[in-house]
Amino acid sequence: MSYAIIGFGKIGHALAKAFARNGIEVAVATTRAPESFASDAAAIGPQIIPKTLAEAVKADVIFLAVRFESHPDVAKALPTWQGKTIIDVTNAYGVSPEALGGQPSSKVVAQAFTGGRLVKGFNHLVATVLDQDPAVHGGRRVVFLASDDDGAAAEIGALAENLGFSPIKLGRLSEGGLLVQARGNSWGQLIFKDLVKFA
Ligand SMILES: NC(=O)c1ccc[n+]([C@@H]2O[C@H](COP(=O)([O-])OP(=O)(O)OC[C@H]3O[C@@H](n4cnc5c(N)ncnc54)[C@H](OP(=O)(O)O)[C@@H]3O)[C@@H](O)[C@H]2O)c1
């Protein structure tokens, strides 16, 4: 299984640190040439491989860590996302319900990534918390996962565990997924809740 993080800002860095901490290789990409963020990547660890967007999207599992508004640009990088799992880490705060066509924001993202399997997750914590070692107080920091595809949710649940987190599945995007959704000027009830699981 190969991994990539698209977007190497605050959240991209936090996710990259989790990969490095656990010795798992991951590609990182932005709109810029990989040389421009190579030293940033090297500072995190040798597992963090700077790539162009076109190269990075060859991975099997892709974290979408760009602003919600940028997701259509990333989606254009491939004609089809068949066979790939996309983890939507975006928060559509400030995006009106009308602009989303009344849909959950992750459904809008899923439609843009035609053919791919989408899991909403790793998006409920601020970057400065997600950045930290999730082994805390003898337990594991919780990340929430929501998906309309149970197989994809299970796959990303296993990855979350390998990254040291404790995943909690919330069900479908239009059900539990709404608890971790931002849109307009509202945040879902579970957003910013820094929870730790002990078993
Ligand atoms: N910050 C938080 O605490 C937090 C918490 C939870 C969720 N989130 C969500 O996570 C996402 C990222 O937030 P952030 O705070 O990490 O933002 P950020 O620091 O502004 O980073 C965004 C990254 O995306 C890259 N990017 C922009 N357009 C791109 C494109 N078309 N293709 C590839 N890369 C592109 C940017 O690089 P270039 O512009 O150089 O290409 C930059 O590296 C947002 O959706 C946000 O809502 C953020």
PDB file of C-alpha atoms and ligand atoms in Angstrom:
ATOM      1  CA  MET A   1       0.000   0.000   0.000  1.00  0.00           C
ATOM      2  CA  SER A   2       1.383   3.432  -0.921  1.00  0.00           C
ATOM      3  CA  TYR A   3       0.404   6.742   0.681  1.00  0.00           C
ATOM      4  CA  ALA A   4       0.395  10.433  -0.247  1.00  0.00           C
ATOM      5  CA  ILE A   5      -0.557  13.682   1.438  1.00  0.00           C
ATOM      6  CA  ILE A   6      -1.761  16.413  -0.924  1.00  0.00           C
ATOM      7  CA  GLY A   7      -1.206  19.764   0.763  1.00  0.00           C
ATOM      8  CA  PHE A   8       1.850  20.311   2.937  1.00  0.00           C
ATOM      9  CA  GLY A   9       0.630  23.128   5.163  1.00  0.00           C
ATOM     10  CA  LYS A  10      -0.271  22.849   8.844  1.00  0.00           C
ATOM     11  CA  ILE A  11      -2.330  19.659   8.498  1.00  0.00           C
ATOM     12  CA  GLY A  12      -0.031  18.111   5.889  1.00  0.00           C
ATOM     13  CA  HIS A  13       2.911  18.573   8.262  1.00  0.00           C
ATOM     14  CA  ALA A  14       0.977  17.100  11.206  1.00  0.00           C
ATOM     15  CA  LEU A  15       0.031  14.013   9.166  1.00  0.00           C
ATOM     16  CA  ALA A  16       3.564  13.653   7.799  1.00  0.00           C
ATOM     17  CA  LYS A  17       4.907  13.628  11.369  1.00  0.00           C
ATOM     18  CA  ALA A  18       2.569  10.747  12.229  1.00  0.00           C
ATOM     19  CA  PHE A  19       3.933   8.756   9.256  1.00  0.00           C
ATOM     20  CA  ALA A  20       7.545   9.528  10.203  1.00  0.00           C
ATOM     21  CA  ARG A  21       6.939   8.634  13.866  1.00  0.00           C
ATOM     22  CA  ASN A  22       5.799   5.190  12.760  1.00  0.00           C
ATOM     23  CA  GLY A  23       8.405   4.628  10.029  1.00  0.00           C
ATOM     24  CA  ILE A  24       5.849   4.580   7.196  1.00  0.00           C
ATOM     25  CA  GLU A  25       6.821   6.171   3.874  1.00  0.00           C
ATOM     26  CA  VAL A  26       4.519   8.857   2.453  1.00  0.00           C
ATOM     27  CA  ALA A  27       4.702  11.203  -0.531  1.00  0.00           C
ATOM     28  CA  VAL A  28       3.862  14.886  -0.045  1.00  0.00           C
ATOM     29  CA  ALA A  29       2.821  17.309  -2.787  1.00  0.00           C
ATOM     30  CA  THR A  30       1.556  20.853  -3.268  1.00  0.00           C
ATOM     31  CA  THR A  31       1.125  23.047  -6.350  1.00  0.00           C
ATOM     32  CA  ARG A  32       4.839  23.842  -6.149  1.00  0.00           C
ATOM     33  CA  ALA A  33       7.923  21.970  -7.344  1.00  0.00           C
ATOM     34  CA  PRO A  34       9.038  19.323  -4.803  1.00  0.00           C
ATOM     35  CA  GLU A  35      12.453  20.982  -4.431  1.00  0.00           C
ATOM     36  CA  SER A  36      10.753  23.980  -2.827  1.00  0.00           C
ATOM     37  CA  PHE A  37       9.606  21.977   0.217  1.00  0.00           C
ATOM     38  CA  ALA A  38      12.263  19.228   0.229  1.00  0.00           C
ATOM     39  CA  SER A  39      14.103  20.644   3.237  1.00  0.00           C
ATOM     40  CA  ASP A  40      10.821  20.900   5.181  1.00  0.00           C
ATOM     41  CA  ALA A  41      10.118  17.253   4.388  1.00  0.00           C
ATOM     42  CA  ALA A  42      13.650  16.148   5.297  1.00  0.00           C
ATOM     43  CA  ALA A  43      13.332  17.942   8.634  1.00  0.00           C
ATOM     44  CA  ILE A  44      10.428  15.639   9.511  1.00  0.00           C
ATOM     45  CA  GLY A  45      12.157  12.445   8.426  1.00  0.00           C
ATOM     46  CA  PRO A  46      13.509  10.347   5.557  1.00  0.00           C
ATOM     47  CA  GLN A  47      10.084   8.686   5.163  1.00  0.00           C
ATOM     48  CA  ILE A  48       8.612  11.951   3.824  1.00  0.00           C
ATOM     49  CA  ILE A  49       9.125  11.988   0.044  1.00  0.00           C
ATOM     50  CA  PRO A  50       8.492  15.285  -1.790  1.00  0.00           C
ATOM     51  CA  LYS A  51       6.842  14.734  -5.171  1.00  0.00           C
ATOM     52  CA  THR A  52       4.973  16.592  -7.862  1.00  0.00           C
ATOM     53  CA  LEU A  53       1.194  16.398  -7.634  1.00  0.00           C
ATOM     54  CA  ALA A  54       1.109  14.185 -10.757  1.00  0.00           C
ATOM     55  CA  GLU A  55       3.525  11.698  -9.160  1.00  0.00           C
ATOM     56  CA  ALA A  56       1.955  11.796  -5.697  1.00  0.00           C
ATOM     57  CA  VAL A  57      -1.545  10.902  -6.906  1.00  0.00           C
ATOM     58  CA  LYS A  58      -0.204   7.527  -8.076  1.00  0.00           C
ATOM     59  CA  ALA A  59      -0.468   6.409  -4.414  1.00  0.00           C
ATOM     60  CA  ASP A  60      -3.223   4.000  -3.338  1.00  0.00           C
ATOM     61  CA  VAL A  61      -4.320   6.113  -0.362  1.00  0.00           C
ATOM     62  CA  ILE A  62      -4.416   9.895  -0.610  1.00  0.00           C
ATOM     63  CA  PHE A  63      -4.947  12.391   2.201  1.00  0.00           C
ATOM     64  CA  LEU A  64      -6.616  15.548   0.913  1.00  0.00           C
ATOM     65  CA  ALA A  65      -5.090  18.258   3.133  1.00  0.00           C
ATOM     66  CA  VAL A  66      -5.841  21.375   1.068  1.00  0.00           C
ATOM     67  CA  ARG A  67      -8.486  24.044   1.617  1.00  0.00           C
ATOM     68  CA  PHE A  68     -11.962  22.767   0.720  1.00  0.00           C
ATOM     69  CA  GLU A  69     -12.078  25.308  -2.117  1.00  0.00           C
ATOM     70  CA  SER A  70      -8.982  23.686  -3.710  1.00  0.00           C
ATOM     71  CA  HIS A  71     -10.394  20.150  -3.888  1.00  0.00           C
ATOM     72  CA  PRO A  72     -11.620  20.458  -7.514  1.00  0.00           C
ATOM     73  CA  ASP A  73      -8.094  21.400  -8.637  1.00  0.00           C
ATOM     74  CA  VAL A  74      -6.640  18.287  -6.994  1.00  0.00           C
ATOM     75  CA  ALA A  75      -9.441  16.129  -8.423  1.00  0.00           C
ATOM     76  CA  LYS A  76      -8.404  17.235 -11.932  1.00  0.00           C
ATOM     77  CA  ALA A  77      -5.019  15.532 -11.466  1.00  0.00           C
ATOM     78  CA  LEU A  78      -6.504  12.183 -12.564  1.00  0.00           C
ATOM     79  CA  PRO A  79      -9.273  11.289 -15.025  1.00  0.00           C
ATOM     80  CA  THR A  80     -10.540   8.615 -12.626  1.00  0.00           C
ATOM     81  CA  TRP A  81      -9.807   7.799  -8.996  1.00  0.00           C
ATOM     82  CA  GLN A  82     -10.898   4.198  -9.346  1.00  0.00           C
ATOM     83  CA  GLY A  83      -8.948   1.875  -7.049  1.00  0.00           C
ATOM     84  CA  LYS A  84      -7.930   4.724  -4.754  1.00  0.00           C
ATOM     85  CA  THR A  85      -9.038   5.761  -1.287  1.00  0.00           C
ATOM     86  CA  ILE A  86      -9.253   9.481  -0.550  1.00  0.00           C
ATOM     87  CA  ILE A  87      -9.252  10.731   3.013  1.00  0.00           C
ATOM     88  CA  ASP A  88     -11.040  14.060   3.164  1.00  0.00           C
ATOM     89  CA  VAL A  89      -9.373  16.106   5.891  1.00  0.00           C
ATOM     90  CA  THR A  90     -10.919  19.381   4.680  1.00  0.00           C
ATOM     91  CA  ASN A  91     -13.289  21.487   6.759  1.00  0.00           C
ATOM     92  CA  ALA A  92     -15.722  23.522   4.670  1.00  0.00           C
ATOM     93  CA  TYR A  93     -15.975  26.275   7.291  1.00  0.00           C
ATOM     94  CA  GLY A  94     -17.179  29.451   5.588  1.00  0.00           C
ATOM     95  CA  VAL A  95     -18.715  27.548   2.660  1.00  0.00           C
ATOM     96  CA  SER A  96     -22.479  28.121   2.566  1.00  0.00           C
ATOM     97  CA  PRO A  97     -24.933  25.196   2.612  1.00  0.00           C
ATOM     98  CA  GLU A  98     -26.236  26.545  -0.733  1.00  0.00           C
ATOM     99  CA  ALA A  99     -22.774  26.338  -2.292  1.00  0.00           C
ATOM    100  CA  LEU A 100     -22.713  22.681  -1.184  1.00  0.00           C
ATOM    101  CA  GLY A 101     -26.091  22.068  -2.810  1.00  0.00           C
ATOM    102  CA  GLY A 102     -27.441  21.172   0.636  1.00  0.00           C
ATOM    103  CA  GLN A 103     -25.154  18.115   0.761  1.00  0.00           C
ATOM    104  CA  PRO A 104     -22.554  17.117   3.366  1.00  0.00           C
ATOM    105  CA  SER A 105     -19.258  18.706   2.286  1.00  0.00           C
ATOM    106  CA  SER A 106     -17.552  15.308   1.960  1.00  0.00           C
ATOM    107  CA  LYS A 107     -20.246  14.139  -0.492  1.00  0.00           C
ATOM    108  CA  VAL A 108     -19.326  17.116  -2.674  1.00  0.00           C
ATOM    109  CA  VAL A 109     -15.667  16.084  -2.463  1.00  0.00           C
ATOM    110  CA  ALA A 110     -16.557  12.430  -3.185  1.00  0.00           C
ATOM    111  CA  GLN A 111     -18.378  13.469  -6.367  1.00  0.00           C
ATOM    112  CA  ALA A 112     -15.324  15.405  -7.568  1.00  0.00           C
ATOM    113  CA  PHE A 113     -13.028  12.376  -7.076  1.00  0.00           C
ATOM    114  CA  THR A 114     -14.946  10.214  -9.540  1.00  0.00           C
ATOM    115  CA  GLY A 115     -14.633   6.485  -8.957  1.00  0.00           C
ATOM    116  CA  GLY A 116     -12.643   6.817  -5.723  1.00  0.00           C
ATOM    117  CA  ARG A 117     -13.651   5.617  -2.272  1.00  0.00           C
ATOM    118  CA  LEU A 118     -13.912   8.486   0.200  1.00  0.00           C
ATOM    119  CA  VAL A 119     -13.423   8.514   3.940  1.00  0.00           C
ATOM    120  CA  LYS A 120     -13.915  11.693   5.950  1.00  0.00           C
ATOM    121  CA  GLY A 121     -11.437  11.757   8.800  1.00  0.00           C
ATOM    122  CA  PHE A 122      -8.506  13.234  10.738  1.00  0.00           C
ATOM    123  CA  ASN A 123     -10.268  16.617  10.370  1.00  0.00           C
ATOM    124  CA  HIS A 124     -11.744  17.290  13.804  1.00  0.00           C
ATOM    125  CA  LEU A 125      -8.576  18.371  15.642  1.00  0.00           C
ATOM    126  CA  VAL A 126      -6.620  21.590  15.247  1.00  0.00           C
ATOM    127  CA  ALA A 127      -3.274  21.031  13.544  1.00  0.00           C
ATOM    128  CA  THR A 128      -1.293  21.769  16.720  1.00  0.00           C
ATOM    129  CA  VAL A 129      -3.038  18.821  18.422  1.00  0.00           C
ATOM    130  CA  LEU A 130      -3.015  16.441  15.438  1.00  0.00           C
ATOM    131  CA  ASP A 131       0.710  17.202  15.238  1.00  0.00           C
ATOM    132  CA  GLN A 132       1.447  15.596  18.610  1.00  0.00           C
ATOM    133  CA  ASP A 133       2.244  11.987  19.465  1.00  0.00           C
ATOM    134  CA  PRO A 134      -1.211  10.385  19.867  1.00  0.00           C
ATOM    135  CA  ALA A 135       0.015   8.126  22.706  1.00  0.00           C
ATOM    136  CA  VAL A 136      -1.255  10.177  25.652  1.00  0.00           C
ATOM    137  CA  HIS A 137      -2.036   9.392  29.310  1.00  0.00           C
ATOM    138  CA  GLY A 138      -1.654   5.649  28.615  1.00  0.00           C
ATOM    139  CA  GLY A 139      -4.291   5.788  25.858  1.00  0.00           C
ATOM    140  CA  ARG A 140      -4.527   6.769  22.191  1.00  0.00           C
ATOM    141  CA  ARG A 141      -5.867  10.003  20.715  1.00  0.00           C
ATOM    142  CA  VAL A 142      -9.159   9.445  18.868  1.00  0.00           C
ATOM    143  CA  VAL A 143      -9.723  10.216  15.198  1.00  0.00           C
ATOM    144  CA  PHE A 144     -13.209   9.952  13.732  1.00  0.00           C
ATOM    145  CA  LEU A 145     -13.900   8.269  10.387  1.00  0.00           C
ATOM    146  CA  ALA A 146     -17.085   8.465   8.309  1.00  0.00           C
ATOM    147  CA  SER A 147     -17.723   6.868   4.932  1.00  0.00           C
ATOM    148  CA  ASP A 148     -20.419   5.485   2.687  1.00  0.00           C
ATOM    149  CA  ASP A 149     -18.015   2.601   1.960  1.00  0.00           C
ATOM    150  CA  ASP A 150     -17.514   0.231   4.915  1.00  0.00           C
ATOM    151  CA  GLY A 151     -14.477  -1.408   3.304  1.00  0.00           C
ATOM    152  CA  ALA A 152     -12.724   1.919   2.873  1.00  0.00           C
ATOM    153  CA  ALA A 153     -13.542   2.923   6.465  1.00  0.00           C
ATOM    154  CA  ALA A 154     -12.040  -0.361   7.696  1.00  0.00           C
ATOM    155  CA  GLU A 155      -8.902   0.151   5.577  1.00  0.00           C
ATOM    156  CA  ILE A 156      -8.377   3.682   6.908  1.00  0.00           C
ATOM    157  CA  GLY A 157      -9.197   2.515  10.433  1.00  0.00           C
ATOM    158  CA  ALA A 158      -6.290   0.079  10.187  1.00  0.00           C
ATOM    159  CA  LEU A 159      -4.033   2.855   8.859  1.00  0.00           C
ATOM    160  CA  ALA A 160      -5.095   5.176  11.700  1.00  0.00           C
ATOM    161  CA  GLU A 161      -4.098   2.457  14.189  1.00  0.00           C
ATOM    162  CA  ASN A 162      -0.758   2.009  12.436  1.00  0.00           C
ATOM    163  CA  LEU A 163      -0.249   5.763  12.788  1.00  0.00           C
ATOM    164  CA  GLY A 164      -0.848   5.426  16.528  1.00  0.00           C
ATOM    165  CA  PHE A 165      -4.388   6.793  16.739  1.00  0.00           C
ATOM    166  CA  SER A 166      -7.581   5.200  18.013  1.00  0.00           C
ATOM    167  CA  PRO A 167     -10.154   5.361  15.186  1.00  0.00           C
ATOM    168  CA  ILE A 168     -13.873   5.612  15.907  1.00  0.00           C
ATOM    169  CA  LYS A 169     -16.200   4.964  12.997  1.00  0.00           C
ATOM    170  CA  LEU A 170     -19.224   7.227  12.824  1.00  0.00           C
ATOM    171  CA  GLY A 171     -21.054   5.569   9.937  1.00  0.00           C
ATOM    172  CA  ARG A 172     -22.184   7.225   6.749  1.00  0.00           C
ATOM    173  CA  LEU A 173     -21.272  10.742   5.586  1.00  0.00           C
ATOM    174  CA  SER A 174     -24.866  11.951   5.918  1.00  0.00           C
ATOM    175  CA  GLU A 175     -25.263  10.377   9.372  1.00  0.00           C
ATOM    176  CA  GLY A 176     -22.364  10.358  11.883  1.00  0.00           C
ATOM    177  CA  GLY A 177     -20.286  12.281   9.350  1.00  0.00           C
ATOM    178  CA  LEU A 178     -22.360  15.367  10.105  1.00  0.00           C
ATOM    179  CA  LEU A 179     -20.979  15.352  13.673  1.00  0.00           C
ATOM    180  CA  VAL A 180     -17.525  16.150  12.270  1.00  0.00           C
ATOM    181  CA  GLN A 181     -18.623  18.472   9.489  1.00  0.00           C
ATOM    182  CA  ALA A 182     -18.003  22.197   9.233  1.00  0.00           C
ATOM    183  CA  ARG A 183     -19.966  24.421   6.884  1.00  0.00           C
ATOM    184  CA  GLY A 184     -21.199  27.994   6.862  1.00  0.00           C
ATOM    185  CA  ASN A 185     -20.453  29.325  10.321  1.00  0.00           C
ATOM    186  CA  SER A 186     -21.084  26.060  12.157  1.00  0.00           C
ATOM    187  CA  TRP A 187     -18.901  23.254  13.451  1.00  0.00           C
ATOM    188  CA  GLY A 188     -20.157  19.695  14.067  1.00  0.00           C
ATOM    189  CA  GLN A 189     -20.548  18.727  17.722  1.00  0.00           C
ATOM    190  CA  LEU A 190     -17.438  16.500  17.760  1.00  0.00           C
ATOM    191  CA  ILE A 191     -15.105  18.987  16.079  1.00  0.00           C
ATOM    192  CA  PHE A 192     -12.263  20.162  18.378  1.00  0.00           C
ATOM    193  CA  LYS A 193     -13.099  17.460  20.972  1.00  0.00           C
ATOM    194  CA  ASP A 194      -9.688  16.030  21.857  1.00  0.00           C
ATOM    195  CA  LEU A 195     -10.597  12.559  23.120  1.00  0.00           C
ATOM    196  CA  VAL A 196      -8.381   9.693  24.281  1.00  0.00           C
ATOM    197  CA  LYS A 197      -9.397   6.023  24.243  1.00  0.00           C
ATOM    198  CA  PHE A 198      -7.959   3.652  26.830  1.00  0.00           C
ATOM    199  CA  ALA A 199      -8.660   0.187  25.453  1.00  0.00           C
TER     200      ALA A 199
HETATM  201  N1  LIG B   1      -5.302  24.062  10.352  1.00  0.00           N
HETATM  202  C1  LIG B   1      -6.086  23.315  11.123  1.00  0.00           C
HETATM  203  O1  LIG B   1      -6.020  23.360  12.366  1.00  0.00           O
HETATM  204  C2  LIG B   1      -7.060  22.353  10.482  1.00  0.00           C
HETATM  205  C3  LIG B   1      -7.699  21.404  11.300  1.00  0.00           C
HETATM  206  C4  LIG B   1      -8.541  20.457  10.705  1.00  0.00           C
HETATM  207  C5  LIG B   1      -8.764  20.475   9.340  1.00  0.00           C
HETATM  208  N2  LIG B   1      -8.166  21.429   8.579  1.00  0.00           N
HETATM  209  C6  LIG B   1      -8.426  21.431   7.138  1.00  0.00           C
HETATM  210  O2  LIG B   1      -7.286  20.896   6.497  1.00  0.00           O
HETATM  211  C7  LIG B   1      -7.101  21.535   5.227  1.00  0.00           C
HETATM  212  C8  LIG B   1      -5.698  22.126   5.181  1.00  0.00           C
HETATM  213  O3  LIG B   1      -5.590  23.099   6.199  1.00  0.00           O
HETATM  214  P1  LIG B   1      -4.171  23.747   6.575  1.00  0.00           P
HETATM  215  O4  LIG B   1      -4.411  24.552   7.789  1.00  0.00           O
HETATM  216  O5  LIG B   1      -3.116  22.696   6.560  1.00  0.00           O
HETATM  217  O6  LIG B   1      -3.968  24.743   5.316  1.00  0.00           O
HETATM  218  P2  LIG B   1      -2.634  25.435   4.814  1.00  0.00           P
HETATM  219  O7  LIG B   1      -1.633  25.497   5.939  1.00  0.00           O
HETATM  220  O8  LIG B   1      -3.059  26.674   4.117  1.00  0.00           O
HETATM  221  O9  LIG B   1      -2.061  24.389   3.737  1.00  0.00           O
HETATM  222  C9  LIG B   1      -2.703  24.130   2.528  1.00  0.00           C
HETATM  223  C10 LIG B   1      -1.745  23.366   1.646  1.00  0.00           C
HETATM  224  O10 LIG B   1      -2.423  23.002   0.430  1.00  0.00           O
HETATM  225  C11 LIG B   1      -1.555  23.261  -0.669  1.00  0.00           C
HETATM  226  N3  LIG B   1      -2.390  23.437  -1.854  1.00  0.00           N
HETATM  227  C12 LIG B   1      -3.254  24.446  -2.137  1.00  0.00           C
HETATM  228  N4  LIG B   1      -3.890  24.217  -3.323  1.00  0.00           N
HETATM  229  C13 LIG B   1      -3.396  23.039  -3.780  1.00  0.00           C
HETATM  230  C14 LIG B   1      -3.647  22.275  -4.943  1.00  0.00           C
HETATM  231  N5  LIG B   1      -4.537  22.665  -5.853  1.00  0.00           N
HETATM  232  N6  LIG B   1      -2.967  21.119  -5.104  1.00  0.00           N
HETATM  233  C15 LIG B   1      -2.056  20.702  -4.183  1.00  0.00           C
HETATM  234  N7  LIG B   1      -1.781  21.395  -3.051  1.00  0.00           N
HETATM  235  C16 LIG B   1      -2.448  22.540  -2.858  1.00  0.00           C
HETATM  236  C17 LIG B   1      -0.784  24.484  -0.233  1.00  0.00           C
HETATM  237  O11 LIG B   1       0.431  24.592  -0.909  1.00  0.00           O
HETATM  238  P3  LIG B   1       0.710  25.613  -2.117  1.00  0.00           P
HETATM  239  O12 LIG B   1      -0.311  26.716  -2.017  1.00  0.00           O
HETATM  240  O13 LIG B   1       2.101  26.054  -1.908  1.00  0.00           O
HETATM  241  O14 LIG B   1       0.535  24.765  -3.338  1.00  0.00           O
HETATM  242  C18 LIG B   1      -0.516  24.137   1.233  1.00  0.00           C
HETATM  243  O15 LIG B   1       0.617  23.310   1.354  1.00  0.00           O
HETATM  244  C19 LIG B   1      -8.207  22.595   5.109  1.00  0.00           C
HETATM  245  O16 LIG B   1      -9.261  22.056   4.355  1.00  0.00           O
HETATM  246  C20 LIG B   1      -8.648  22.819   6.548  1.00  0.00           C
HETATM  247  O17 LIG B   1     -10.014  23.183   6.644  1.00  0.00           O
HETATM  248  C21 LIG B   1      -7.302  22.359   9.111  1.00  0.00           C
END
